[in-house]
Structure formats: C-alpha cells, structure tokens
Amino acid sequence: MKIFIEKQNKNIEKKFSGKIKDLLKDLKINSDTVLVVKDKELITEEDLVSDKDSVKILSVISGG
Amino acid sequence: MICSKCSEKAVFLEPKLCKKHFIDYFEKKVLDTIKKFKLLNKKDRVVVACSGGKDSTTVLYLLKKFHGNVVALAIDEGIKGYRDKTLVDLKKFCKDNDIKLQIYFFEKEFGKTLDIMLKKKNYPCSVCGTFRRYLLNKCAKGFHKIATGHNMDDEAQAVLMNLLKSNTDLLLHSVPITSKRKGFVQRMKPLYFCSEKEVAAYALLKGFDVGFTECPYMEESFRNVVRNSLNNYEKEKKGSKRNILEKHLKLINDIKISRKSFQYCSICGEPSQSDVCKACELIKSFK
C-alpha cells in the first residue's frame, strides 16, 4: 500500500493488510499524534485497509 | 466502526462518533468550557491571538460563531519558511470569514527578525516567547480578553514543565482564564479541555485550510521532550493529560501560591518584575 507520512514529508510503499492501529504500530507512530485519511475521508484506528489502499498519515502536532 | 449516536460511519474513536456528531460534540465541549469558567461576557471586545495554525483558527472560527465580533491578531516573528507560510493561510481565512486581521512584526517593533536575533542568542523559545507575550499584551490593550488556541496537550505540557523547572508561580497561568490584573489583558483558552487530536480532527472535518507546519526551532525546545513523554503516558494510561489538568486546577484552588509582585518597566511602561522588563533587556542586548 501507498503511505504518505506528513511529518516526514515522505511517501513510502509497504505490504500491509489489517487495522490502522496495527499499521501505526508497525511504523512506530503513536496513534494519539496523528490522523489517518483515506480517499479524503478521516478514518479511525479500528478501520481496515488493504494493499490496494493509499493513506495519508497527518500529524496533529503543529506549531512550536 | 459505527457512530455511537447514529448509524453513520465513525470518523473518531474516543468518543466513537461520525462527522456530524463529532462536530456537535467538539463545539459543545468548547461552549461548556466557555460557560463553566465564565470566559466571555456578552459585551466583551475579544481579540484572538492567531498563528494561522489549526488551534487558533479553530478558536477564531468558534468565537466568531458563538460571540460575533472578534478581531484576529497575529505576530510575525520573522521565521523564514514557517511564519510567512502560516500567515498566508490566516489572511485567506480572515478574508473568507469577514474577520479583521492585525499583524505586528518583530522587525518593526524590536528592530530585528527572530532569525537574525538567534544568530546572537541561541535559546529560541525563550527569546521568542518573551517578545510574543510582550507584544500580545501591548497590542491587545483596548480589548477585554485575549483568546488563545492553547489546547489540553499544550496546557498539560505547561503544567509538567513548570513543575519540573520549579516555576511554581507560573502554574497560575495554566488555567482556562487568567485573573484580572492591572496592566494585563485577561487571557482565555476555549480549547482548554480539547485534545490536540480532537482539534486537528475538527479543523480537518470543517475543511480549514491549515497545512502542517512545525516551527524550525521546535526540536531544540524542552517542551518537545515533555510533549513526547506525555504522549507516551497517554498511550499507556488514557486520560492522563485530562487528569493532570483537573488535579492541577483543584490544587491551585486549594493551596495558596503567591504571585511575584510586579511594577512598571521604566523604559516601555509595560508590567514587569523588575525596573526594566525582560523584553526591553533583550532589546538592549541585541544592540
């Protein structure tokens, strides 16, 4: 699947099927610090994604 | 995952709500804070300290909705590649929402941009914070209240940082509304009980044009260390941040913390803890 990590301004490709919370765990990202968007819609950590999907991981922390 | 209030798909987990019910929940939470802590009086003239980021834009939008007449006040510190970008978003937001925007510049007020200042002194958050607080209070004179975008994460971080640094009197600043003091415009924080994630979700769902921005000096700050620790605590023990704030508010209500006395700066006339205020001392040191 295609993943855009906003905080690092980085696009990655990863083989993954499962819940968003497990994807974040794999990527070592604390779920309290991000929002995940798929097809321009906000999705939750309990939502399922598959290899065909493309998601954006947006950082909730901004500013200084 | 379905919304706990209807049959729509949930967009948020804690609480489990769809887009419509999350927006209702968030706005009610802000309104409840405003009412419970008496943040607003009907006739208050309110200025919102804005950065162009998600938090202050949310406060600006909601106070315009709940209170009506608000003015946006922004400070351009002169951080290249950061503040210039966030101010583009803010200008557009204010224009689209018919809100008056006033911008003050470090370069005009203090003679140098922050980027230039930091070539001489390398403690960014201290220099920036001193000048921002000074300018905000000075430029908000004539208003009853300054509203800021501080959220639950910001406030829990501030409480922990002040405890770790033993800045007991500064604990009195981490409240939904500061007390009335001569020379100071009262500050209020409508997002005091909203987590950073909730604010980000609200801004996203409302379609606010606030891109991801991070101050380039952020990595150097102690706040960043505390922020990461608190996020780890929250992960292990849900509700940690809220618990810190609730206990903090109870404690500062129960125990007496004496405030440092203040006088007026002999150079600029603003409130100060010594003959010359910190901002004027810094200006002198840069000459």
GROMACS .gro file of C-alpha atoms in nm:
model
  351
    1MET     CA    1   0.000   0.000   0.000
    2LYS     CA    2   0.097   0.362  -0.052
    3ILE     CA    3   0.151   0.571   0.258
    4PHE     CA    4   0.224   0.942   0.286
    5ILE     CA    5   0.374   1.046   0.621
    6GLU     CA    6   0.315   1.421   0.652
    7LYS     CA    7   0.553   1.492   0.941
    8GLN     CA    8   0.844   1.348   0.745
    9ASN     CA    9   0.706   1.469   0.409
   10LYS     CA   10   0.772   1.118   0.285
   11ASN     CA   11   0.591   0.870   0.057
   12ILE     CA   12   0.650   0.501   0.128
   13GLU     CA   13   0.524   0.171  -0.010
   14LYS     CA   14   0.455  -0.111   0.234
   15LYS     CA   15   0.298  -0.453   0.216
   16PHE     CA   16   0.015  -0.439   0.471
   17SER     CA   17  -0.341  -0.557   0.527
   18GLY     CA   18  -0.513  -0.502   0.858
   19LYS     CA   19  -0.624  -0.239   1.107
   20ILE     CA   20  -0.487   0.115   1.103
   21LYS     CA   21  -0.378   0.078   1.466
   22ASP     CA   22  -0.151  -0.213   1.365
   23LEU     CA   23  -0.014  -0.018   1.069
   24LEU     CA   24   0.074   0.269   1.304
   25LYS     CA   25   0.234   0.022   1.546
   26ASP     CA   26   0.443  -0.120   1.260
   27LEU     CA   27   0.552   0.231   1.167
   28LYS     CA   28   0.625   0.312   1.535
   29ILE     CA   29   0.384   0.607   1.528
   30ASN     CA   30   0.184   0.696   1.843
   31SER     CA   31  -0.183   0.700   1.733
   32ASP     CA   32  -0.254   0.997   1.962
   33THR     CA   33  -0.025   1.212   1.749
   34VAL     CA   34  -0.180   1.150   1.407
   35LEU     CA   35  -0.499   1.145   1.200
   36VAL     CA   36  -0.532   0.900   0.912
   37VAL     CA   37  -0.707   0.992   0.589
   38LYS     CA   38  -0.817   0.753   0.311
   39ASP     CA   39  -0.989   0.878  -0.005
   40LYS     CA   40  -1.010   1.226   0.151
   41GLU     CA   41  -1.210   1.084   0.446
   42LEU     CA   42  -1.097   1.068   0.808
   43ILE     CA   43  -1.073   0.705   0.924
   44THR     CA   44  -1.017   0.554   1.269
   45GLU     CA   45  -0.753   0.320   1.411
   46GLU     CA   46  -1.011   0.039   1.401
   47ASP     CA   47  -1.069   0.071   1.024
   48LEU     CA   48  -0.929  -0.193   0.792
   49VAL     CA   49  -0.700  -0.116   0.499
   50SER     CA   50  -0.553  -0.343   0.237
   51ASP     CA   51  -0.262  -0.348  -0.002
   52LYS     CA   52  -0.462  -0.167  -0.272
   53ASP     CA   53  -0.526   0.135  -0.048
   54SER     CA   54  -0.347   0.462  -0.024
   55VAL     CA   55  -0.348   0.653   0.307
   56LYS     CA   56  -0.217   0.981   0.442
   57ILE     CA   57  -0.087   0.999   0.800
   58LEU     CA   58  -0.131   1.358   0.917
   59SER     CA   59   0.044   1.494   1.223
   60VAL     CA   60  -0.182   1.660   1.482
   61ILE     CA   61   0.115   1.841   1.632
   62SER     CA   62   0.192   2.169   1.468
   63GLY     CA   63   0.337   2.498   1.571
   64GLY     CA   64   0.620   2.540   1.815
   65MET     CA   65  -1.698   0.110   1.314
   66ILE     CA   66  -2.036   0.284   1.363
   67CYS     CA   67  -2.112   0.612   1.543
   68SER     CA   68  -2.242   0.564   1.897
   69LYS     CA   69  -2.526   0.811   1.827
   70CYS     CA   70  -2.644   0.710   1.479
   71SER     CA   71  -2.583   0.455   1.206
   72GLU     CA   72  -2.319   0.657   1.018
   73LYS     CA   73  -1.956   0.551   0.997
   74ALA     CA   74  -1.741   0.674   1.286
   75VAL     CA   75  -1.455   0.913   1.200
   76PHE     CA   76  -1.325   0.937   1.557
   77LEU     CA   77  -1.277   0.668   1.821
   78GLU     CA   78  -1.272   0.829   2.162
   79PRO     CA   79  -1.557   0.916   2.160
   80LYS     CA   80  -1.684   0.696   1.879
   81LEU     CA   81  -1.864   0.948   1.655
   82CYS     CA   82  -1.948   1.020   1.291
   83LYS     CA   83  -1.853   1.352   1.129
   84LYS     CA   84  -2.175   1.534   1.223
   85HIS     CA   85  -2.183   1.411   1.582
   86PHE     CA   86  -1.809   1.473   1.632
   87ILE     CA   87  -1.851   1.836   1.521
   88ASP     CA   88  -2.151   1.875   1.758
   89TYR     CA   89  -1.956   1.709   2.042
   90PHE     CA   90  -1.649   1.932   1.991
   91GLU     CA   91  -1.845   2.257   1.968
   92LYS     CA   92  -2.045   2.165   2.281
   93LYS     CA   93  -1.723   2.091   2.468
   94VAL     CA   94  -1.584   2.437   2.381
   95LEU     CA   95  -1.914   2.606   2.467
   96ASP     CA   96  -1.931   2.419   2.800
   97THR     CA   97  -1.578   2.541   2.887
   98ILE     CA   98  -1.674   2.899   2.796
   99LYS     CA   99  -1.985   2.879   3.020
  100LYS     CA  100  -1.835   2.684   3.313
  101PHE     CA  101  -1.532   2.910   3.353
  102LYS     CA  102  -1.715   3.230   3.250
  103LEU     CA  103  -1.470   3.304   2.969
  104LEU     CA  104  -1.698   3.554   2.795
  105ASN     CA  105  -1.932   3.834   2.886
  106LYS     CA  106  -2.181   3.948   2.623
  107LYS     CA  107  -2.021   4.288   2.572
  108ASP     CA  108  -1.658   4.174   2.573
  109ARG     CA  109  -1.433   4.301   2.295
  110VAL     CA  110  -1.226   3.995   2.210
  111VAL     CA  111  -0.903   3.962   2.019
  112VAL     CA  112  -0.786   3.615   1.911
  113ALA     CA  113  -0.410   3.557   1.906
  114CYS     CA  114  -0.366   3.379   1.573
  115SER     CA  115  -0.082   3.190   1.413
  116GLY     CA  116  -0.265   3.050   1.111
  117GLY     CA  117  -0.243   2.700   1.265
  118LYS     CA  118  -0.529   2.465   1.347
  119ASP     CA  119  -0.575   2.568   1.712
  120SER     CA  120  -0.604   2.945   1.682
  121THR     CA  121  -0.801   2.917   1.356
  122THR     CA  122  -1.050   2.692   1.537
  123VAL     CA  123  -1.081   2.941   1.824
  124LEU     CA  124  -1.126   3.227   1.577
  125TYR     CA  125  -1.399   3.039   1.390
  126LEU     CA  126  -1.585   2.931   1.705
  127LEU     CA  127  -1.570   3.269   1.881
  128LYS     CA  128  -1.697   3.436   1.565
  129LYS     CA  129  -1.979   3.180   1.566
  130PHE     CA  130  -2.061   3.198   1.940
  131HIS     CA  131  -1.975   3.559   2.023
  132GLY     CA  132  -1.988   3.752   1.695
  133ASN     CA  133  -1.748   4.039   1.677
  134VAL     CA  134  -1.385   3.924   1.712
  135VAL     CA  135  -1.057   4.060   1.581
  136ALA     CA  136  -0.760   3.840   1.480
  137LEU     CA  137  -0.415   3.947   1.595
  138ALA     CA  138  -0.104   3.786   1.451
  139ILE     CA  139   0.262   3.831   1.528
  140ASP     CA  140   0.518   3.779   1.254
  141GLU     CA  141   0.841   3.690   1.433
  142GLY     CA  142   1.030   3.663   1.107
  143ILE     CA  143   1.090   3.286   1.089
  144LYS     CA  144   1.159   3.223   0.723
  145GLY     CA  145   0.978   2.930   0.566
  146TYR     CA  146   0.740   2.897   0.865
  147ARG     CA  147   0.552   3.205   0.975
  148ASP     CA  148   0.531   3.352   0.624
  149LYS     CA  149   0.351   3.031   0.519
  150THR     CA  150   0.106   3.016   0.813
  151LEU     CA  151   0.015   3.382   0.768
  152VAL     CA  152  -0.090   3.318   0.407
  153ASP     CA  153  -0.349   3.068   0.540
  154LEU     CA  154  -0.461   3.310   0.812
  155LYS     CA  155  -0.506   3.604   0.574
  156LYS     CA  156  -0.722   3.390   0.347
  157PHE     CA  157  -0.928   3.256   0.640
  158CYS     CA  158  -0.992   3.607   0.775
  159LYS     CA  159  -1.089   3.737   0.431
  160ASP     CA  160  -1.326   3.444   0.367
  161ASN     CA  161  -1.487   3.482   0.710
  162ASP     CA  162  -1.501   3.862   0.717
  163ILE     CA  163  -1.274   3.895   1.022
  164LYS     CA  164  -1.047   4.196   1.079
  165LEU     CA  165  -0.679   4.097   1.099
  166GLN     CA  166  -0.400   4.299   1.262
  167ILE     CA  167  -0.039   4.184   1.209
  168TYR     CA  168   0.258   4.307   1.417
  169PHE     CA  169   0.618   4.240   1.316
  170PHE     CA  170   0.923   4.167   1.537
  171GLU     CA  171   1.138   4.353   1.285
  172LYS     CA  172   0.928   4.669   1.311
  173GLU     CA  173   0.871   4.651   1.688
  174PHE     CA  174   1.216   4.529   1.801
  175GLY     CA  175   1.442   4.615   1.508
  176LYS     CA  176   1.525   4.255   1.405
  177THR     CA  177   1.357   3.936   1.289
  178LEU     CA  178   1.380   3.631   1.518
  179ASP     CA  179   1.605   3.458   1.264
  180ILE     CA  180   1.855   3.746   1.291
  181MET     CA  181   1.823   3.765   1.673
  182LEU     CA  182   1.907   3.396   1.704
  183LYS     CA  183   2.241   3.443   1.533
  184LYS     CA  184   2.343   3.618   1.854
  185LYS     CA  185   2.147   3.423   2.118
  186ASN     CA  186   2.069   3.055   2.080
  187TYR     CA  187   1.770   3.000   2.306
  188PRO     CA  188   1.487   3.041   2.056
  189CYS     CA  189   1.178   2.967   2.265
  190SER     CA  190   1.285   3.198   2.546
  191VAL     CA  191   1.359   3.494   2.316
  192CYS     CA  192   1.051   3.437   2.100
  193GLY     CA  193   0.821   3.378   2.399
  194THR     CA  194   0.934   3.692   2.581
  195PHE     CA  195   0.875   3.911   2.278
  196ARG     CA  196   0.548   3.743   2.176
  197ARG     CA  197   0.395   3.775   2.526
  198TYR     CA  198   0.509   4.137   2.548
  199LEU     CA  199   0.370   4.231   2.207
  200LEU     CA  200   0.044   4.044   2.255
  201ASN     CA  201  -0.032   4.222   2.582
  202LYS     CA  202   0.072   4.561   2.445
  203CYS     CA  203  -0.121   4.531   2.118
  204ALA     CA  204  -0.435   4.389   2.283
  205LYS     CA  205  -0.485   4.695   2.506
  206GLY     CA  206  -0.837   4.822   2.448
  207PHE     CA  207  -0.978   4.469   2.432
  208HIS     CA  208  -1.137   4.294   2.732
  209LYS     CA  209  -0.995   3.948   2.655
  210ILE     CA  210  -0.726   3.778   2.452
  211ALA     CA  211  -0.833   3.431   2.335
  212THR     CA  212  -0.558   3.185   2.255
  213GLY     CA  213  -0.554   2.843   2.088
  214HIS     CA  214  -0.391   2.657   2.379
  215ASN     CA  215  -0.535   2.305   2.390
  216MET     CA  216  -0.532   2.032   2.655
  217ASP     CA  217  -0.195   1.897   2.538
  218ASP     CA  218  -0.034   2.244   2.550
  219GLU     CA  219  -0.167   2.306   2.899
  220ALA     CA  220  -0.072   1.965   3.041
  221GLN     CA  221   0.277   2.017   2.896
  222ALA     CA  222   0.299   2.362   3.057
  223VAL     CA  223   0.194   2.227   3.399
  224LEU     CA  224   0.452   1.949   3.383
  225MET     CA  225   0.727   2.179   3.254
  226ASN     CA  226   0.665   2.433   3.530
  227LEU     CA  227   0.672   2.160   3.794
  228LEU     CA  228   0.996   2.019   3.652
  229LYS     CA  229   1.151   2.365   3.642
  230SER     CA  230   1.004   2.453   3.984
  231ASN     CA  231   0.831   2.762   3.841
  232THR     CA  232   0.551   2.748   4.096
  233ASP     CA  233   0.402   3.092   4.025
  234LEU     CA  234   0.378   3.012   3.652
  235LEU     CA  235   0.137   2.729   3.739
  236LEU     CA  236  -0.122   3.004   3.785
  237HIS     CA  237  -0.104   3.076   3.409
  238SER     CA  238  -0.221   2.726   3.314
  239VAL     CA  239  -0.590   2.799   3.368
  240PRO     CA  240  -0.890   2.842   3.135
  241ILE     CA  241  -0.892   3.216   3.213
  242THR     CA  242  -0.631   3.429   3.389
  243SER     CA  243  -0.738   3.653   3.675
  244LYS     CA  244  -0.784   4.027   3.630
  245ARG     CA  245  -0.464   4.223   3.697
  246LYS     CA  246  -0.390   4.587   3.626
  247GLY     CA  247  -0.169   4.625   3.319
  248PHE     CA  248  -0.257   4.278   3.182
  249VAL     CA  249  -0.532   4.191   2.935
  250GLN     CA  250  -0.712   3.878   3.060
  251ARG     CA  251  -0.630   3.564   2.861
  252MET     CA  252  -0.873   3.284   2.796
  253LYS     CA  253  -0.836   2.938   2.644
  254PRO     CA  254  -1.160   2.797   2.499
  255LEU     CA  255  -0.981   2.474   2.388
  256TYR     CA  256  -0.850   2.402   2.742
  257PHE     CA  257  -1.023   2.060   2.758
  258CYS     CA  258  -0.987   1.967   2.390
  259SER     CA  259  -0.701   1.734   2.300
  260GLU     CA  260  -0.464   1.823   2.018
  261LYS     CA  261  -0.603   1.530   1.820
  262GLU     CA  262  -0.963   1.648   1.868
  263VAL     CA  263  -0.874   2.000   1.750
  264ALA     CA  264  -0.689   1.862   1.446
  265ALA     CA  265  -0.987   1.637   1.361
  266TYR     CA  266  -1.231   1.929   1.396
  267ALA     CA  267  -1.018   2.156   1.174
  268LEU     CA  268  -0.989   1.880   0.914
  269LEU     CA  269  -1.360   1.796   0.917
  270LYS     CA  270  -1.452   2.165   0.889
  271GLY     CA  271  -1.216   2.198   0.592
  272PHE     CA  272  -0.998   2.472   0.744
  273ASP     CA  273  -0.705   2.534   0.516
  274VAL     CA  274  -0.431   2.482   0.775
  275GLY     CA  275  -0.141   2.283   0.639
  276PHE     CA  276   0.108   2.101   0.859
  277THR     CA  277   0.367   2.343   0.988
  278GLU     CA  278   0.630   2.299   1.251
  279CYS     CA  279   0.849   2.575   1.386
  280PRO     CA  280   1.206   2.504   1.267
  281TYR     CA  281   1.334   2.580   1.620
  282MET     CA  282   1.097   2.328   1.783
  283GLU     CA  283   1.344   2.039   1.815
  284GLU     CA  284   1.562   2.249   2.037
  285SER     CA  285   1.292   2.306   2.298
  286PHE     CA  286   1.239   2.136   2.635
  287ARG     CA  287   0.867   2.137   2.552
  288ASN     CA  288   0.933   1.879   2.283
  289VAL     CA  289   1.081   1.638   2.539
  290VAL     CA  290   0.780   1.686   2.770
  291ARG     CA  291   0.535   1.652   2.477
  292ASN     CA  292   0.681   1.314   2.380
  293SER     CA  293   0.673   1.190   2.740
  294LEU     CA  294   0.311   1.296   2.786
  295ASN     CA  295   0.206   1.127   2.461
  296ASN     CA  296   0.367   0.807   2.588
  297TYR     CA  297   0.186   0.838   2.925
  298GLU     CA  298  -0.143   0.894   2.743
  299LYS     CA  299  -0.083   0.586   2.530
  300GLU     CA  300  -0.026   0.371   2.843
  301LYS     CA  301  -0.291   0.538   3.058
  302LYS     CA  302  -0.583   0.701   2.872
  303GLY     CA  303  -0.695   1.026   3.030
  304SER     CA  304  -0.351   1.117   3.171
  305LYS     CA  305  -0.349   1.466   3.020
  306ARG     CA  306  -0.700   1.549   3.137
  307ASN     CA  307  -0.624   1.409   3.483
  308ILE     CA  308  -0.317   1.634   3.508
  309LEU     CA  309  -0.527   1.942   3.429
  310GLU     CA  310  -0.819   1.852   3.654
  311LYS     CA  311  -0.590   1.785   3.952
  312HIS     CA  312  -0.387   2.096   3.872
  313LEU     CA  313  -0.700   2.317   3.875
  314LYS     CA  314  -0.811   2.163   4.204
  315LEU     CA  315  -0.467   2.203   4.363
  316ILE     CA  316  -0.414   2.568   4.267
  317ASN     CA  317  -0.761   2.635   4.402
  318ASP     CA  318  -0.687   2.458   4.733
  319ILE     CA  319  -0.336   2.585   4.803
  320LYS     CA  320  -0.219   2.941   4.810
  321ILE     CA  321   0.050   3.022   4.555
  322SER     CA  322   0.186   3.371   4.595
  323ARG     CA  323   0.234   3.568   4.276
  324LYS     CA  324   0.555   3.756   4.220
  325SER     CA  325   0.487   4.125   4.262
  326PHE     CA  326   0.528   4.347   3.957
  327GLN     CA  327   0.597   4.709   3.878
  328TYR     CA  328   0.605   4.900   3.550
  329CYS     CA  329   0.906   4.899   3.320
  330SER     CA  330   1.095   5.228   3.337
  331ILE     CA  331   1.156   5.213   2.960
  332CYS     CA  332   0.830   5.096   2.800
  333GLY     CA  333   0.575   5.121   3.085
  334GLU     CA  334   0.456   4.760   3.047
  335PRO     CA  335   0.416   4.537   3.358
  336SER     CA  336   0.750   4.399   3.474
  337GLN     CA  337   0.905   4.206   3.765
  338SER     CA  338   1.199   4.444   3.777
  339ASP     CA  339   1.283   4.806   3.691
  340VAL     CA  340   1.340   4.710   3.326
  341CYS     CA  341   1.119   4.440   3.168
  342LYS     CA  342   1.263   4.127   3.004
  343ALA     CA  343   1.167   4.246   2.655
  344CYS     CA  344   1.348   4.580   2.698
  345GLU     CA  345   1.652   4.399   2.847
  346LEU     CA  346   1.662   4.171   2.543
  347ILE     CA  347   1.627   4.464   2.302
  348LYS     CA  348   1.924   4.632   2.472
  349SER     CA  349   2.132   4.313   2.449
  350PHE     CA  350   2.076   4.294   2.074
  351LYS     CA  351   2.204   4.647   2.010
   0.00000   0.00000   0.00000
